[in-house]
Each structure stands twice: as C-alpha cells, then as structure tokens.
JSON list of C-alpha atoms in Angstrom, two decimals:
[
{"chain": "A", "resi": 24, "resn": "MET", "atom": "CA", "xyz": [74.24, 91.03, 110.12]},
{"chain": "A", "resi": 25, "resn": "LEU", "atom": "CA", "xyz": [74.32, 94.42, 107.87]},
{"chain": "A", "resi": 26, "resn": "VAL", "atom": "CA", "xyz": [77.75, 96.66, 108.28]},
{"chain": "A", "resi": 27, "resn": "ALA", "atom": "CA", "xyz": [77.46, 100.31, 106.59]},
{"chain": "A", "resi": 28, "resn": "PHE", "atom": "CA", "xyz": [81.73, 101.15, 106.90]},
{"chain": "A", "resi": 29, "resn": "SER", "atom": "CA", "xyz": [83.92, 103.57, 105.21]},
{"chain": "A", "resi": 30, "resn": "VAL", "atom": "CA", "xyz": [87.35, 103.28, 105.02]},
{"chain": "A", "resi": 31, "resn": "ALA", "atom": "CA", "xyz": [90.05, 105.84, 103.61]},
{"chain": "A", "resi": 32, "resn": "PRO", "atom": "CA", "xyz": [93.24, 107.34, 104.39]},
{"chain": "A", "resi": 33, "resn": "ALA", "atom": "CA", "xyz": [93.13, 109.97, 107.53]},
{"chain": "A", "resi": 34, "resn": "ALA", "atom": "CA", "xyz": [95.05, 112.45, 105.43]},
{"chain": "A", "resi": 35, "resn": "ALA", "atom": "CA", "xyz": [95.14, 112.70, 101.50]},
{"chain": "A", "resi": 36, "resn": "ILE", "atom": "CA", "xyz": [97.72, 110.00, 99.74]},
{"chain": "A", "resi": 37, "resn": "ASP", "atom": "CA", "xyz": [98.90, 112.44, 96.86]},
{"chain": "A", "resi": 38, "resn": "GLU", "atom": "CA", "xyz": [98.88, 116.13, 96.08]},
{"chain": "A", "resi": 39, "resn": "SER", "atom": "CA", "xyz": [95.27, 116.00, 94.73]},
{"chain": "A", "resi": 40, "resn": "GLY", "atom": "CA", "xyz": [93.83, 115.36, 98.04]},
{"chain": "A", "resi": 41, "resn": "SER", "atom": "CA", "xyz": [92.19, 112.02, 96.33]},
{"chain": "A", "resi": 42, "resn": "VAL", "atom": "CA", "xyz": [92.21, 109.08, 98.00]},
{"chain": "A", "resi": 43, "resn": "ALA", "atom": "CA", "xyz": [90.74, 106.58, 95.26]},
{"chain": "A", "resi": 44, "resn": "THR", "atom": "CA", "xyz": [93.40, 104.36, 94.88]},
{"chain": "A", "resi": 45, "resn": "ALA", "atom": "CA", "xyz": [93.38, 103.46, 98.96]},
{"chain": "A", "resi": 46, "resn": "VAL", "atom": "CA", "xyz": [89.82, 103.10, 98.52]},
{"chain": "A", "resi": 47, "resn": "ALA", "atom": "CA", "xyz": [89.52, 101.17, 95.83]},
{"chain": "A", "resi": 48, "resn": "ALA", "atom": "CA", "xyz": [91.99, 98.40, 97.41]},
{"chain": "A", "resi": 49, "resn": "ALA", "atom": "CA", "xyz": [89.64, 98.16, 100.36]},
{"chain": "A", "resi": 50, "resn": "ILE", "atom": "CA", "xyz": [86.67, 97.09, 97.81]},
{"chain": "A", "resi": 51, "resn": "LYS", "atom": "CA", "xyz": [89.02, 94.93, 96.12]},
{"chain": "A", "resi": 52, "resn": "VAL", "atom": "CA", "xyz": [88.79, 93.08, 99.24]},
{"chain": "A", "resi": 53, "resn": "VAL", "atom": "CA", "xyz": [85.41, 93.40, 99.79]},
{"chain": "A", "resi": 54, "resn": "ARG", "atom": "CA", "xyz": [84.67, 92.09, 96.36]},
{"chain": "A", "resi": 55, "resn": "ALA", "atom": "CA", "xyz": [86.80, 88.99, 97.00]},
{"chain": "A", "resi": 56, "resn": "SER", "atom": "CA", "xyz": [85.05, 87.95, 99.23]},
{"chain": "A", "resi": 57, "resn": "GLY", "atom": "CA", "xyz": [82.13, 86.92, 98.12]},
{"chain": "A", "resi": 58, "resn": "LEU", "atom": "CA", "xyz": [79.58, 88.44, 100.40]},
{"chain": "A", "resi": 59, "resn": "PRO", "atom": "CA", "xyz": [76.73, 90.16, 99.01]},
{"chain": "A", "resi": 60, "resn": "HIS", "atom": "CA", "xyz": [77.47, 94.13, 99.03]},
{"chain": "A", "resi": 61, "resn": "ARG", "atom": "CA", "xyz": [76.74, 97.46, 97.77]},
{"chain": "A", "resi": 62, "resn": "THR", "atom": "CA", "xyz": [78.96, 100.50, 97.13]},
{"chain": "A", "resi": 63, "resn": "ASP", "atom": "CA", "xyz": [77.52, 103.77, 97.28]},
{"chain": "A", "resi": 64, "resn": "ALA", "atom": "CA", "xyz": [79.76, 107.15, 97.44]},
{"chain": "A", "resi": 65, "resn": "MET", "atom": "CA", "xyz": [79.67, 106.79, 100.61]},
{"chain": "A", "resi": 66, "resn": "PHE", "atom": "CA", "xyz": [79.48, 103.74, 102.30]},
{"chain": "A", "resi": 67, "resn": "THR", "atom": "CA", "xyz": [80.12, 100.24, 101.26]},
{"chain": "A", "resi": 68, "resn": "THR", "atom": "CA", "xyz": [77.64, 97.84, 102.79]},
{"chain": "A", "resi": 69, "resn": "ILE", "atom": "CA", "xyz": [78.05, 94.10, 103.12]},
{"chain": "A", "resi": 70, "resn": "GLU", "atom": "CA", "xyz": [76.18, 91.16, 104.70]},
{"chain": "A", "resi": 71, "resn": "GLY", "atom": "CA", "xyz": [77.03, 88.11, 106.85]},
{"chain": "A", "resi": 72, "resn": "SER", "atom": "CA", "xyz": [78.07, 86.54, 109.90]},
{"chain": "A", "resi": 73, "resn": "TRP", "atom": "CA", "xyz": [78.92, 88.59, 112.50]},
{"chain": "A", "resi": 74, "resn": "ASP", "atom": "CA", "xyz": [82.83, 86.31, 111.52]},
{"chain": "A", "resi": 75, "resn": "GLU", "atom": "CA", "xyz": [82.58, 87.17, 108.15]},
{"chain": "A", "resi": 76, "resn": "VAL", "atom": "CA", "xyz": [82.29, 90.50, 108.04]},
{"chain": "A", "resi": 77, "resn": "MET", "atom": "CA", "xyz": [84.17, 91.86, 110.17]},
{"chain": "A", "resi": 78, "resn": "GLU", "atom": "CA", "xyz": [86.89, 89.87, 109.11]},
{"chain": "A", "resi": 79, "resn": "VAL", "atom": "CA", "xyz": [86.17, 91.83, 105.66]},
{"chain": "A", "resi": 80, "resn": "VAL", "atom": "CA", "xyz": [85.74, 95.08, 107.22]},
{"chain": "A", "resi": 81, "resn": "LYS", "atom": "CA", "xyz": [89.50, 94.87, 109.14]},
{"chain": "A", "resi": 82, "resn": "ALA", "atom": "CA", "xyz": [91.11, 93.13, 105.46]},
{"chain": "A", "resi": 83, "resn": "ALA", "atom": "CA", "xyz": [89.62, 96.45, 104.36]},
{"chain": "A", "resi": 84, "resn": "THR", "atom": "CA", "xyz": [90.91, 98.42, 106.96]},
{"chain": "A", "resi": 85, "resn": "GLU", "atom": "CA", "xyz": [94.45, 96.77, 106.35]},
{"chain": "A", "resi": 86, "resn": "ALA", "atom": "CA", "xyz": [94.25, 97.94, 102.65]},
{"chain": "A", "resi": 87, "resn": "VAL", "atom": "CA", "xyz": [94.04, 100.80, 103.02]},
{"chain": "A", "resi": 88, "resn": "ALA", "atom": "CA", "xyz": [96.65, 100.78, 105.80]},
{"chain": "A", "resi": 89, "resn": "ALA", "atom": "CA", "xyz": [98.98, 99.97, 103.32]},
{"chain": "A", "resi": 90, "resn": "HIS", "atom": "CA", "xyz": [98.57, 103.18, 101.72]},
{"chain": "A", "resi": 91, "resn": "SER", "atom": "CA", "xyz": [98.98, 105.36, 104.62]},
{"chain": "A", "resi": 92, "resn": "PRO", "atom": "CA", "xyz": [100.57, 105.64, 108.13]},
{"chain": "A", "resi": 93, "resn": "ARG", "atom": "CA", "xyz": [97.11, 106.14, 109.94]},
{"chain": "A", "resi": 94, "resn": "VAL", "atom": "CA", "xyz": [93.12, 104.79, 108.53]},
{"chain": "A", "resi": 95, "resn": "SER", "atom": "CA", "xyz": [89.90, 106.39, 109.67]},
{"chain": "A", "resi": 96, "resn": "LEU", "atom": "CA", "xyz": [87.44, 103.97, 109.39]},
{"chain": "A", "resi": 97, "resn": "VAL", "atom": "CA", "xyz": [83.15, 104.56, 110.44]},
{"chain": "A", "resi": 98, "resn": "LEU", "atom": "CA", "xyz": [81.69, 101.32, 110.79]},
{"chain": "A", "resi": 99, "resn": "LYS", "atom": "CA", "xyz": [77.59, 100.82, 111.47]},
{"chain": "A", "resi": 100, "resn": "ALA", "atom": "CA", "xyz": [75.84, 97.35, 112.22]},
{"chain": "A", "resi": 101, "resn": "ASP", "atom": "CA", "xyz": [72.89, 96.48, 112.44]},
{"chain": "A", "resi": 102, "resn": "TYR", "atom": "CA", "xyz": [72.78, 92.97, 113.76]},
{"chain": "A", "resi": 103, "resn": "ARG", "atom": "CA", "xyz": [69.66, 90.94, 113.31]},
{"chain": "A", "resi": 104, "resn": "PRO", "atom": "CA", "xyz": [70.20, 87.45, 113.47]},
{"chain": "A", "resi": 105, "resn": "GLY", "atom": "CA", "xyz": [67.63, 85.00, 111.83]},
{"chain": "A", "resi": 106, "resn": "PHE", "atom": "CA", "xyz": [67.56, 87.32, 108.79]},
{"chain": "A", "resi": 107, "resn": "SER", "atom": "CA", "xyz": [69.31, 87.50, 106.07]},
{"chain": "A", "resi": 108, "resn": "GLY", "atom": "CA", "xyz": [68.85, 88.79, 102.67]},
{"chain": "A", "resi": 109, "resn": "GLU", "atom": "CA", "xyz": [68.53, 92.34, 104.09]},
{"chain": "A", "resi": 110, "resn": "LEU", "atom": "CA", "xyz": [70.88, 94.23, 101.80]},
{"chain": "A", "resi": 111, "resn": "THR", "atom": "CA", "xyz": [67.95, 93.92, 99.50]},
{"chain": "A", "resi": 112, "resn": "ALA", "atom": "CA", "xyz": [64.49, 92.99, 101.95]},
{"chain": "A", "resi": 113, "resn": "LYS", "atom": "CA", "xyz": [65.03, 96.31, 104.04]},
{"chain": "A", "resi": 114, "resn": "LEU", "atom": "CA", "xyz": [64.61, 98.81, 100.40]},
{"chain": "A", "resi": 115, "resn": "ASP", "atom": "CA", "xyz": [61.95, 96.29, 99.12]},
{"chain": "A", "resi": 116, "resn": "ARG", "atom": "CA", "xyz": [60.27, 96.57, 102.61]},
{"chain": "A", "resi": 117, "resn": "LEU", "atom": "CA", "xyz": [60.50, 100.78, 102.39]},
{"chain": "A", "resi": 118, "resn": "ASP", "atom": "CA", "xyz": [59.44, 101.16, 98.52]},
{"chain": "A", "resi": 119, "resn": "GLN", "atom": "CA", "xyz": [56.22, 99.07, 99.65]},
{"chain": "A", "resi": 120, "resn": "ALA", "atom": "CA", "xyz": [55.51, 101.59, 102.25]},
{"chain": "A", "resi": 121, "resn": "LEU", "atom": "CA", "xyz": [56.11, 104.50, 100.02]},
{"chain": "A", "resi": 122, "resn": "GLY", "atom": "CA", "xyz": [53.46, 102.59, 97.46]},
{"chain": "A", "resi": 123, "resn": "ASP", "atom": "CA", "xyz": [56.01, 102.40, 95.05]}
]
C-alpha cells in the first residue's frame, strides 16, 4: 500500500507563518518508522501494509498536534494487495512509457 499524506498545523504556529517545526516532527516519525518513504514539497509518500502505514500517519499527526491544537491531514492511498516496491516501480513504469 502507498499512502501520500500531508499533515500540518491548521494555523501558523509562529509570527512568520511557518509550520516547518511541526512538519519536521512528523517527518521524524516517518523516518524512524523504517518504512520506505519519499518526501517532496507537498506530500510524504510511505509504503507498507495497511496497519503499518496507518500507524505512521497517526503518529505523525499526533506529532504535529503536539505543536498545535488543530491539525490538517490530507491523505491519498493506493491499496494494491500483492504488490511491493511500488514507491519506485510506478515511476520506473512511467519513465518506460515516456521512453526515458
């Protein structure tokens, strides 16, 4: 299963409007999970079983909640039993289709 998610305080936590400290707390949870993952400017994608992935999403959300009383979570999942390594395999197939 692949889950792309974005978690952040629902309101800025400092006068600059930055939410970087709270988001960093969430990313530390993802990295400590040991699951394959990739973070970009908008989302973090993690791969694992349903239970593994949802446990990490919950813990990351709770890490942000330690910085803010209200948290926004956006989640998109690709549930495809029997497949693994899709974090990179999906991109490899796309590159092949593009002829790269």
